[in-house]
mmCIF file of C-alpha atoms and ligand atoms in Angstrom:
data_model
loop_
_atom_site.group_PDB
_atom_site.id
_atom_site.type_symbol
_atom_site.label_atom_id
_atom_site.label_comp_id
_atom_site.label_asym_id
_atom_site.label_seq_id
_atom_site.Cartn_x
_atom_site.Cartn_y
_atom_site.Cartn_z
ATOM 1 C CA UNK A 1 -20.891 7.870 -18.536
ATOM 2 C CA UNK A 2 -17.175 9.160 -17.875
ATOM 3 C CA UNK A 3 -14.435 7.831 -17.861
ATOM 4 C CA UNK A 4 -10.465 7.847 -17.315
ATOM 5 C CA UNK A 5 -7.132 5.746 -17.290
ATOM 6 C CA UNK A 6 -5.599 4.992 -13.790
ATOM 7 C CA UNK A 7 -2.366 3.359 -13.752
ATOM 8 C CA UNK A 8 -0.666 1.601 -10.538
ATOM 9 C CA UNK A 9 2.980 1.949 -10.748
ATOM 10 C CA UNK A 10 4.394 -0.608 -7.922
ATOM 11 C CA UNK A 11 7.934 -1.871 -7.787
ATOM 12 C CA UNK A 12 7.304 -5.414 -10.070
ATOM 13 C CA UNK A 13 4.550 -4.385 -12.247
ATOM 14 C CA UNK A 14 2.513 -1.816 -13.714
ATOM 15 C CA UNK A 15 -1.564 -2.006 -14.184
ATOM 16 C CA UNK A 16 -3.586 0.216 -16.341
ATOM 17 C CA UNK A 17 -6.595 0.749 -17.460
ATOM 18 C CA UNK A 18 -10.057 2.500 -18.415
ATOM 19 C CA UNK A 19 -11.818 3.415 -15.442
ATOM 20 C CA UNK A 20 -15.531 4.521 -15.311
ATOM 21 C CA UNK A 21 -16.279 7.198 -12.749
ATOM 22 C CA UNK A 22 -18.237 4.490 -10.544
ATOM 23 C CA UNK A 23 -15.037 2.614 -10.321
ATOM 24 C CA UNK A 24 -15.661 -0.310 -12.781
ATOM 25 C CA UNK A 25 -12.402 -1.524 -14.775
ATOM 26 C CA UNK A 26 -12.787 -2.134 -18.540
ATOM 27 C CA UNK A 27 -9.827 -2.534 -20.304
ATOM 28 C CA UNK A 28 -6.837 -3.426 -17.999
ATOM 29 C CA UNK A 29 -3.146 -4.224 -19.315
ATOM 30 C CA UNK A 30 -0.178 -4.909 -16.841
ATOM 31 C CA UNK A 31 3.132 -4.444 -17.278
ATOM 32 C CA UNK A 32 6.698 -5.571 -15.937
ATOM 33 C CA UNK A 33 7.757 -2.478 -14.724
ATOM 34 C CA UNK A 34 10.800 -1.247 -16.379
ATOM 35 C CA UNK A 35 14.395 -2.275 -14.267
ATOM 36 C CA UNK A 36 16.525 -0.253 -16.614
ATOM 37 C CA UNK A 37 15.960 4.053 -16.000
ATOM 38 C CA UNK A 38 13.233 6.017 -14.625
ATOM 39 C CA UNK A 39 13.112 7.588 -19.186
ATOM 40 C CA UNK A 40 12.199 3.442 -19.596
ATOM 41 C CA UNK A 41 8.975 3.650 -17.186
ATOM 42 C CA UNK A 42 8.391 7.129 -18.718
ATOM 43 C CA UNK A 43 8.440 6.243 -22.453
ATOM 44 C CA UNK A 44 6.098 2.513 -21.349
ATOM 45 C CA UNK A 45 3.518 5.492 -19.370
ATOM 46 C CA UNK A 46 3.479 7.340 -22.678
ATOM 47 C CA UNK A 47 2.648 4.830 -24.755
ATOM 48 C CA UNK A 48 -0.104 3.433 -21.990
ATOM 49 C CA UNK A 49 -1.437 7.288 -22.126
ATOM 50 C CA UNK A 50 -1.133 6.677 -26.078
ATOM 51 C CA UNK A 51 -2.832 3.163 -26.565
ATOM 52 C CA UNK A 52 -5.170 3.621 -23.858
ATOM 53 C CA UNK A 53 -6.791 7.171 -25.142
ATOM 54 C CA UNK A 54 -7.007 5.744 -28.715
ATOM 55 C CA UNK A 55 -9.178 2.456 -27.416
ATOM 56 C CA UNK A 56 -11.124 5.074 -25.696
ATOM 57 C CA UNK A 57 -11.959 7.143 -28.720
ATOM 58 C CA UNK A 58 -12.382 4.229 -30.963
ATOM 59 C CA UNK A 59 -15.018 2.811 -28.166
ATOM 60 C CA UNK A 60 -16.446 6.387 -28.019
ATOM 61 C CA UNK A 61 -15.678 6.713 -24.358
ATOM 62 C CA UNK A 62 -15.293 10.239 -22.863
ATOM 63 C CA UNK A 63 -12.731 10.330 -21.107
ATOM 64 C CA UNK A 64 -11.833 13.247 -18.263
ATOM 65 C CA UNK A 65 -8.527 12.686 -17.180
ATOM 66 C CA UNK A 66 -5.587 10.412 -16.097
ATOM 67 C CA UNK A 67 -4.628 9.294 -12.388
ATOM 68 C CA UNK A 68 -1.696 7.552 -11.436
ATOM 69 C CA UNK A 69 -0.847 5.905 -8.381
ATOM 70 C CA UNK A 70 2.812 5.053 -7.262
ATOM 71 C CA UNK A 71 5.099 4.544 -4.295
ATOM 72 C CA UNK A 72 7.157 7.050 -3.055
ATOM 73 C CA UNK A 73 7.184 10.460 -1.694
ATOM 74 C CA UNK A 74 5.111 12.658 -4.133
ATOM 75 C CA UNK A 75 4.885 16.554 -4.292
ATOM 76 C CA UNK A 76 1.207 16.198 -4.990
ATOM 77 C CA UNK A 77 0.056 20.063 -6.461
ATOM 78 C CA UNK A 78 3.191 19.904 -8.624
ATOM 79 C CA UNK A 79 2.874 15.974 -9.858
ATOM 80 C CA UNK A 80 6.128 15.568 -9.192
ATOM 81 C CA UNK A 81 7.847 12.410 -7.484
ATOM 82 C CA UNK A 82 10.693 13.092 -5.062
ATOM 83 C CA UNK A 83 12.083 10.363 -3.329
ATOM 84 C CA UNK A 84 11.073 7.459 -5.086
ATOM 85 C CA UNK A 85 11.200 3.598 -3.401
ATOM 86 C CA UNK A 86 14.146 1.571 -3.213
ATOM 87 C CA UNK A 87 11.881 -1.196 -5.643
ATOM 88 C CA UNK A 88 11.896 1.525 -8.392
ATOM 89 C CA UNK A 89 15.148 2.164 -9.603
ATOM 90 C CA UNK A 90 16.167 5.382 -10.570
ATOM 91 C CA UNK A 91 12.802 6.662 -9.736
ATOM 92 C CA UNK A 92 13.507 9.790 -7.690
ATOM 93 C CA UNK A 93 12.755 13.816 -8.561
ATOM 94 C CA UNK A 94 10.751 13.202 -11.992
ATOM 95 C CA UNK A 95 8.243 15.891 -12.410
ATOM 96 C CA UNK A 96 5.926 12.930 -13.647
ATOM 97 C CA UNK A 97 3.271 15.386 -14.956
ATOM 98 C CA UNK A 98 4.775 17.683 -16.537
ATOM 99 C CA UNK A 99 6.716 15.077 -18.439
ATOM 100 C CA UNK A 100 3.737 13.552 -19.252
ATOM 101 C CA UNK A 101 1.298 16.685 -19.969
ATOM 102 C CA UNK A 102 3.082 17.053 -22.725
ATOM 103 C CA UNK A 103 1.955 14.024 -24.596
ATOM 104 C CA UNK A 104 -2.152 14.097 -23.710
ATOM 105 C CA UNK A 105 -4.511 17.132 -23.093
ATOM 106 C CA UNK A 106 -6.118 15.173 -20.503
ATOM 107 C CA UNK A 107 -5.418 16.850 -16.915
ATOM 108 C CA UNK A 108 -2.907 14.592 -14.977
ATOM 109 C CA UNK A 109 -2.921 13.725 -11.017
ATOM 110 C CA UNK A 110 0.047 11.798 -9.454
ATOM 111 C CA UNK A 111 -0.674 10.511 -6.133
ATOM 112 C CA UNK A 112 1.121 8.489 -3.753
ATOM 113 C CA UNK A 113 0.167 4.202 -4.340
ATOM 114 C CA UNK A 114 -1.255 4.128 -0.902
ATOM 115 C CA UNK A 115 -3.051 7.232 -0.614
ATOM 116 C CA UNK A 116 -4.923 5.941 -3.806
ATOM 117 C CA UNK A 117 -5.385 2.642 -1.898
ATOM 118 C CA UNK A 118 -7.437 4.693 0.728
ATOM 119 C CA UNK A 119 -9.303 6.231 -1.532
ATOM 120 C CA UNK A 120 -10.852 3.364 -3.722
ATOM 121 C CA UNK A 121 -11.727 1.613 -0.059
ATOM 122 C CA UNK A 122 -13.487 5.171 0.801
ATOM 123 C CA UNK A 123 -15.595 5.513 -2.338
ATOM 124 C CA UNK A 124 -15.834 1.846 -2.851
ATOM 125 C CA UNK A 125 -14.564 -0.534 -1.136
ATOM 126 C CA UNK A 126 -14.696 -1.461 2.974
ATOM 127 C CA UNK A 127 -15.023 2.554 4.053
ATOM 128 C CA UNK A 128 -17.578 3.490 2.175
ATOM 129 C CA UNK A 129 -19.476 6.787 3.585
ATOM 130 C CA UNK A 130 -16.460 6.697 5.469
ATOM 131 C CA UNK A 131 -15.168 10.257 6.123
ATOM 132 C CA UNK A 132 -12.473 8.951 8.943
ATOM 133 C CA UNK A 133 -10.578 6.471 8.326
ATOM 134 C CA UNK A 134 -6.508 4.871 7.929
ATOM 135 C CA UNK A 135 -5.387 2.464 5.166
ATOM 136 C CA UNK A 136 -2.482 0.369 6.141
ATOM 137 C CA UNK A 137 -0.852 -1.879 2.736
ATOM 138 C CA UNK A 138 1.312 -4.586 4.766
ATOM 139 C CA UNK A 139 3.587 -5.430 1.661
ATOM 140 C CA UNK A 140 7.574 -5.706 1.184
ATOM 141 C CA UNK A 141 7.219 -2.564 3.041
ATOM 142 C CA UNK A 142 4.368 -0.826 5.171
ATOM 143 C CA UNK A 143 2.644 2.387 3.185
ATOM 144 C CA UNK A 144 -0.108 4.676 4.282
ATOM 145 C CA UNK A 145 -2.745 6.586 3.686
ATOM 146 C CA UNK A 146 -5.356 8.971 6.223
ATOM 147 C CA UNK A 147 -8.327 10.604 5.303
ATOM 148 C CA UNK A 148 -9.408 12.413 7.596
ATOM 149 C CA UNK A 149 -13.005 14.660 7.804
ATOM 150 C CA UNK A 150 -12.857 13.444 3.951
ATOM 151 C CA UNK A 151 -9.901 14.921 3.332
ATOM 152 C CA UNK A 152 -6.481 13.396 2.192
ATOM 153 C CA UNK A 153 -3.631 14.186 4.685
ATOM 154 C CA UNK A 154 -0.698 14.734 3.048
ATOM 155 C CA UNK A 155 1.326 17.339 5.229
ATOM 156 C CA UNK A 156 3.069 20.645 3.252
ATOM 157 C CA UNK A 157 4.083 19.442 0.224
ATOM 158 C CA UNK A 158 2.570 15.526 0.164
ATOM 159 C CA UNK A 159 5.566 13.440 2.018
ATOM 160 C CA UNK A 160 3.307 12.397 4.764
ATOM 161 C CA UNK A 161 0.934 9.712 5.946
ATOM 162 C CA UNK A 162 4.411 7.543 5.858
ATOM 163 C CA UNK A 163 2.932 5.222 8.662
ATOM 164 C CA UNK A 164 5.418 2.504 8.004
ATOM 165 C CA UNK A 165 8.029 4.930 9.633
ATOM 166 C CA UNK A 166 7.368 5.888 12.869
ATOM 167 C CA UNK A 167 9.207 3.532 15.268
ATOM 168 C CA UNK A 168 7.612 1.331 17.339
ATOM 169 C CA UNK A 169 10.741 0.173 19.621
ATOM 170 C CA UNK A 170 13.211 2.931 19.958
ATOM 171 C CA UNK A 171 15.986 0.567 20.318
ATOM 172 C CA UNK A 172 14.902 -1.383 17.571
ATOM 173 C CA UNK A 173 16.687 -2.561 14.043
ATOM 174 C CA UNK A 174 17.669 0.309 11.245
ATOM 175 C CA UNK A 175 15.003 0.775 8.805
ATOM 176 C CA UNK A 176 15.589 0.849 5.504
ATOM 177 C CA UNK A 177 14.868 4.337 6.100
ATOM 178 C CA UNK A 178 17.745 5.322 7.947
ATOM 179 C CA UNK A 179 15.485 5.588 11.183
ATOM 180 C CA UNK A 180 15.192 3.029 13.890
ATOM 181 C CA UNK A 181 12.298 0.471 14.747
ATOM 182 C CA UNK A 182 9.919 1.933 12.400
ATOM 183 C CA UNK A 183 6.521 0.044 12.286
ATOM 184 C CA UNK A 184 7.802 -1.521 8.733
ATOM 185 C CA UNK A 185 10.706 -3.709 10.083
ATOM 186 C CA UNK A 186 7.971 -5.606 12.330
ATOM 187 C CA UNK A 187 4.727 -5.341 10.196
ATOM 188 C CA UNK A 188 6.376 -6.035 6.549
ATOM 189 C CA UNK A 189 6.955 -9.162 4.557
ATOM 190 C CA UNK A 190 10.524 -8.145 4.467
ATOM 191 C CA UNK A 191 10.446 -7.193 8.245
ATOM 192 C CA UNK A 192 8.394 -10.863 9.149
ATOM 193 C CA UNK A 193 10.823 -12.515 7.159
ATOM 194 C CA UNK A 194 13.911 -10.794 9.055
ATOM 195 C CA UNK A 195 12.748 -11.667 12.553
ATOM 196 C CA UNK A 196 11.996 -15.295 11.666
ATOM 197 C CA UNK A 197 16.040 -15.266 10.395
ATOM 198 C CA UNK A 198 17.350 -13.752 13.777
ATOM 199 C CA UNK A 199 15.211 -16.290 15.784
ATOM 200 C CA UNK A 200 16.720 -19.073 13.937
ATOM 201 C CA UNK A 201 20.013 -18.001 14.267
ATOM 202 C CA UNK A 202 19.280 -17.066 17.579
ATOM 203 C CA UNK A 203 17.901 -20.744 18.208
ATOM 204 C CA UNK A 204 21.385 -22.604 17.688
ATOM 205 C CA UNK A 205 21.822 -26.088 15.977
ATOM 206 C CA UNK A 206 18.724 -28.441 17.530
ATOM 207 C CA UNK A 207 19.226 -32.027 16.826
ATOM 208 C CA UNK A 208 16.364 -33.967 15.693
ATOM 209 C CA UNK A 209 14.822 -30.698 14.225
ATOM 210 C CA UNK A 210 15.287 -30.535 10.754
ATOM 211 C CA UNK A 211 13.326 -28.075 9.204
ATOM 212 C CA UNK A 212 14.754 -25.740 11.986
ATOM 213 C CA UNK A 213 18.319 -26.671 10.685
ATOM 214 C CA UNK A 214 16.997 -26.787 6.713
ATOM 215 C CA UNK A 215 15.998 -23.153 7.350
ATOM 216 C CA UNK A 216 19.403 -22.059 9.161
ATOM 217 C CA UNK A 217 21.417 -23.130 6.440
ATOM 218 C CA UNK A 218 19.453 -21.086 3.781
ATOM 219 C CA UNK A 219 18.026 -18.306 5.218
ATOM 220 C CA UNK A 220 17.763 -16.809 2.055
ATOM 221 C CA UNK A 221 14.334 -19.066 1.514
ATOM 222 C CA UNK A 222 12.686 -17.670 4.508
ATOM 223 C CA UNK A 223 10.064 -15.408 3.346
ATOM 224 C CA UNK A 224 7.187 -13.784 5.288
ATOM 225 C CA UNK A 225 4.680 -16.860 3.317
ATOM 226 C CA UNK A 226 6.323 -19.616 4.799
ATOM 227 C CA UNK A 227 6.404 -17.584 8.031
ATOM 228 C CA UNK A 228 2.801 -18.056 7.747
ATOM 229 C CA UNK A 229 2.861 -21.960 6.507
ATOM 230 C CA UNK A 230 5.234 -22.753 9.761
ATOM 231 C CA UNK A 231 2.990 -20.742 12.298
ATOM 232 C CA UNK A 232 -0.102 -22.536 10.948
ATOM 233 C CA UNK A 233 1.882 -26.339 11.217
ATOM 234 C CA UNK A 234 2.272 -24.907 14.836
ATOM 235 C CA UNK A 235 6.298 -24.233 14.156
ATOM 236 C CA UNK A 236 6.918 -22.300 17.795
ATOM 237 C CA UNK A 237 9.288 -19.810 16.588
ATOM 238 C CA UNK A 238 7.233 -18.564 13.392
ATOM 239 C CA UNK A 239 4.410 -18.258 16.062
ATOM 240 C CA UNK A 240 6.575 -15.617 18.014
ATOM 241 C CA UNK A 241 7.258 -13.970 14.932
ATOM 242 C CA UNK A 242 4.178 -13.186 14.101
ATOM 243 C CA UNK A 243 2.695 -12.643 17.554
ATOM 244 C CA UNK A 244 5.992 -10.301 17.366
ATOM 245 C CA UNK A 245 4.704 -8.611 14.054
ATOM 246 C CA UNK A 246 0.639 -7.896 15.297
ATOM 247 C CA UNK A 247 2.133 -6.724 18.863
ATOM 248 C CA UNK A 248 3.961 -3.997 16.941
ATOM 249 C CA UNK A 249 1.351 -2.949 14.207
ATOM 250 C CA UNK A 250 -1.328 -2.916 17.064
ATOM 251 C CA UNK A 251 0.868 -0.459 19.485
ATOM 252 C CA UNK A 252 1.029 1.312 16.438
ATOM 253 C CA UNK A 253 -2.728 1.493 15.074
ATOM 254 C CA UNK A 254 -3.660 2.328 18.743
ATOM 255 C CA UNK A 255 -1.070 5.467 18.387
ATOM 256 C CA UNK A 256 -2.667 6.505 15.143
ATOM 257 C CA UNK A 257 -6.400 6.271 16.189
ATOM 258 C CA UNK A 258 -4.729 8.132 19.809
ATOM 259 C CA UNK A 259 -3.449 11.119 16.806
ATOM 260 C CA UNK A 260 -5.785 11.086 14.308
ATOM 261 C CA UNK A 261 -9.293 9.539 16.127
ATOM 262 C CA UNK A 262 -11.078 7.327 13.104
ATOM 263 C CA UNK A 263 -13.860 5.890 12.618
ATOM 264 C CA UNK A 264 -12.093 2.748 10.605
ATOM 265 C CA UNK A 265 -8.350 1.142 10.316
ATOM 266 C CA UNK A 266 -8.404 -0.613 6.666
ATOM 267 C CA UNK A 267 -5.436 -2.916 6.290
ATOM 268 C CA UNK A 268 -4.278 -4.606 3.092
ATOM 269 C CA UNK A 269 -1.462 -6.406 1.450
ATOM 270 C CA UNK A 270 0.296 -8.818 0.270
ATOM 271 C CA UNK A 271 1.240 -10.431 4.120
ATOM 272 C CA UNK A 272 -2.454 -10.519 4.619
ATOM 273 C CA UNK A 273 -3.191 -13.560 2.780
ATOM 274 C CA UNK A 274 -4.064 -15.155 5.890
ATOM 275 C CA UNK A 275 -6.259 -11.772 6.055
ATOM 276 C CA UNK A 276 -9.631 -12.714 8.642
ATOM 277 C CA UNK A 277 -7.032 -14.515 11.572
ATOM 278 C CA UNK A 278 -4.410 -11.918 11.335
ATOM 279 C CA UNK A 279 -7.024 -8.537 11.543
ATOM 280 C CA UNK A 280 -8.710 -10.874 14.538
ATOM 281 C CA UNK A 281 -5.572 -10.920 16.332
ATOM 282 C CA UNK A 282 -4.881 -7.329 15.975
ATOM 283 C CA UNK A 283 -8.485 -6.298 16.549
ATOM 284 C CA UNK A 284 -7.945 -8.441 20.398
ATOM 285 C CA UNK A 285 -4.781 -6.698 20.849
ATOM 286 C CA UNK A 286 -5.833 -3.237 20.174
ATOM 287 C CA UNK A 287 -9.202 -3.314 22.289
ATOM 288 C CA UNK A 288 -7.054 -4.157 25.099
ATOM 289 C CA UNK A 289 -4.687 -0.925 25.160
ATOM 290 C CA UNK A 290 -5.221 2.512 24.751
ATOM 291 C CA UNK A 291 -7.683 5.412 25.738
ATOM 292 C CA UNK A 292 -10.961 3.407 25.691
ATOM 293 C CA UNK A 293 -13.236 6.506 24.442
ATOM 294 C CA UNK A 294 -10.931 6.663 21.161
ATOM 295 C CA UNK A 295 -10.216 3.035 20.592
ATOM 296 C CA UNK A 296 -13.011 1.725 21.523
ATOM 297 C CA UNK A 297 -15.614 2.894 18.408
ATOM 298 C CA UNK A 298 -12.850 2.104 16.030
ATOM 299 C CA UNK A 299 -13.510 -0.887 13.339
ATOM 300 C CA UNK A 300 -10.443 -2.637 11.663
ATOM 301 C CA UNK A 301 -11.270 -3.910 8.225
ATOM 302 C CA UNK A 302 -9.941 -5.617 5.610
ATOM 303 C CA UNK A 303 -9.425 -3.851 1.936
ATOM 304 C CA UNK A 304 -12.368 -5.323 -0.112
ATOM 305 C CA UNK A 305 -11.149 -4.329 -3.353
ATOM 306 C CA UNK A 306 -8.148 -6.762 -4.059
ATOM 307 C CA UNK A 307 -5.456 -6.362 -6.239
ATOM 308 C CA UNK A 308 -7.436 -3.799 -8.636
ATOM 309 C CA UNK A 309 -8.043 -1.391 -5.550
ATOM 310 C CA UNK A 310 -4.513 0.512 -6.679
ATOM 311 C CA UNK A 311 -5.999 0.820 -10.180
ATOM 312 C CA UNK A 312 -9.234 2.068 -9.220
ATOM 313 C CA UNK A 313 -8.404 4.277 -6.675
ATOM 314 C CA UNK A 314 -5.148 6.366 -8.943
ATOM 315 C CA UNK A 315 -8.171 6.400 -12.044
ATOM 316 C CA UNK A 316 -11.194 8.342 -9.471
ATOM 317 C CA UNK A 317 -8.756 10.993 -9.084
ATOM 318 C CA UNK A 318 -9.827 13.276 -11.871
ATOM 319 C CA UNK A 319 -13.409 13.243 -10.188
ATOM 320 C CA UNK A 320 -12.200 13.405 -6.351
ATOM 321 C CA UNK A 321 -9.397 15.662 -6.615
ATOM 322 C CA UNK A 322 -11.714 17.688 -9.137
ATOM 323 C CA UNK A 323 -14.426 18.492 -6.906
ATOM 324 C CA UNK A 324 -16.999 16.147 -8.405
ATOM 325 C CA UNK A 325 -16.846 13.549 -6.001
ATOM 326 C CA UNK A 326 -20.090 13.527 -5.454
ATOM 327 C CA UNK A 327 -20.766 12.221 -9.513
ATOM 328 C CA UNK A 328 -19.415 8.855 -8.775
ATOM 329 C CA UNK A 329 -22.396 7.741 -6.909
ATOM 330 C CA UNK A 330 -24.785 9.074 -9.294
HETATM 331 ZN ZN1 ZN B 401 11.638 3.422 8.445
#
């Protein structure tokens, strides 16, 4: 059996691990991730690389190589990060494997934390024997990932697949992207939470209420889970907000499966706790719009994988992106 250490860098913590090639995690650690500099995350991956290739050699594990996962906009052939995420600080332009090639032998892949997402569903998770098919992570913000015909689409240089950022309402709020209405300010935790703050606002002082006026003097407590908790006491407004938020992520699965024609949507994250209710709703809205011949066919899923999926899917990159793909079912 082979093996390899996958780490998940995401903007609170840090997993990692030894991975065997059929996707079963052995040793796993997680980590705060580092607030200070990006050289504090660097020096905590070298010594992951360090302690994790030592228990591997004391266990007599072979291991093949190292995958990492994490958000941001990643120059995939040259392992470099670009533009990091706003919930990483500092973490922007690090050529990540070079950096790190230097302290292991073992070849490095750095891919982006969704696109790894997509990839543990395809091999193991809802899509597998999938060749076609979108991963959606509904989180603090909305992230991406398309494989399509079995291969990875990442555009020239690997920026792409950003399917939180194409706008949904033209004349919609700024993104945190610096474009307008993208999918994220509807469909993410921060976005949810946002719209349920303008409605109150919006809503004006209502006597007798008082968990409408509770909430309107500290809107800083409204967060996309109680969102959730209001719509399900039958709270009116939190209902519009999140009829709002599958309206929006529906017009915009129906545009990608109108572009990219799949055979599965996979969504995940942390706003789908209420997971089965929330993919129902979407999977009404979508069969109702669209061209019927591509929408139609199309199954929306929910990730099967929970929260190791980011794990396993940055650690199968040694055998996917090295052309033995076809080992991990063996
Ligand atoms: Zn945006």
């Amino acid at each position: 059996m082979e093996y390899s250490i996958g780490i998940d860098i995401g903007g609170t913590k840090i997993a990692a691990g030894i991975v065997s090639k059929n996707g079963n995690v052995l040793t796993k650690k997680v980590f705060s991730t580092p607030q200070e500099t990006r050289d504090s995350i660097i020096q905590l991956l070298e010594n992951i690389i360090f302690t994790l290739t030592e228990t591997a050699a004391i266990e007599g594990k072979k291991l093949i190589g190292i995958g990492i996962g994490t958000a941001g906009q990643i120059d995939f052939e040259r392992g470099k990060v670009l533009s990091g995420t706003a919930n990483i600080k500092d973490w922007n332009d690090v050529p990540l494997r070079e950096i790190l090639s230097k302290k292991t032998d073992l070849p490095v892949y750095i891919e982006n934390d969704v696109n790894v997402l997509a990839l543990a569903e395809q091999q193991f998770g809802a899509g597998q024997h999938v060749k076609d098919l979108i991963c959606l992570a509904l989180g603090t913000g909305v992230g991406g990932g398309i494989i399509s015909g079995g291969n990875m689409i990442r555009g020239a240089w690997g920026g792409g697949a950003e399917l939180g950022h194409i706008t949904v309402d033209m004349n919609g709020p700024v993104c945190n992207c610096g474009f307008k209405g993208c999918l994220e300010t509807y469909a993410s935790g921060t976005g949810i939470a946002r719209m349920m703050k303008e409605e109150l606002k919006a809503y004006g002082a209502i006597e007798g209420n008082s968990e409408f006026l509770y909430y309107q003097k500290h809107p800083e407590e409204v967060t996309s889970q109680l969102v959730f908790e209001l719509m399900r006491a039958g709270n009116e407004l939190a209902m519009k907000v999140v009829e709002t938020s599958i309206n929006a992520l529906s017009y915009a699965i129906v545009s990608f499966i109108h572009t990219f024609n799949p055979t599965q949507i996979v969504l995940g994250g942390g706003v789908l706790q209420d997971g089965e209710w929330f993919i129902q709703r979407v999977r009404e809205q979508v069969s109702t719009m669209g061209i019927r011949s591509l929408v139609n066919p199309v199954e929306i899923k929910m990730t099967q994988l929970g929260n190791e999926a980011g794990l396993i899917g940055a650690a199968i990159q040694p055998w996917v992106y090295g052309g033995k793909t076809e080992e991990i079912h063996q």
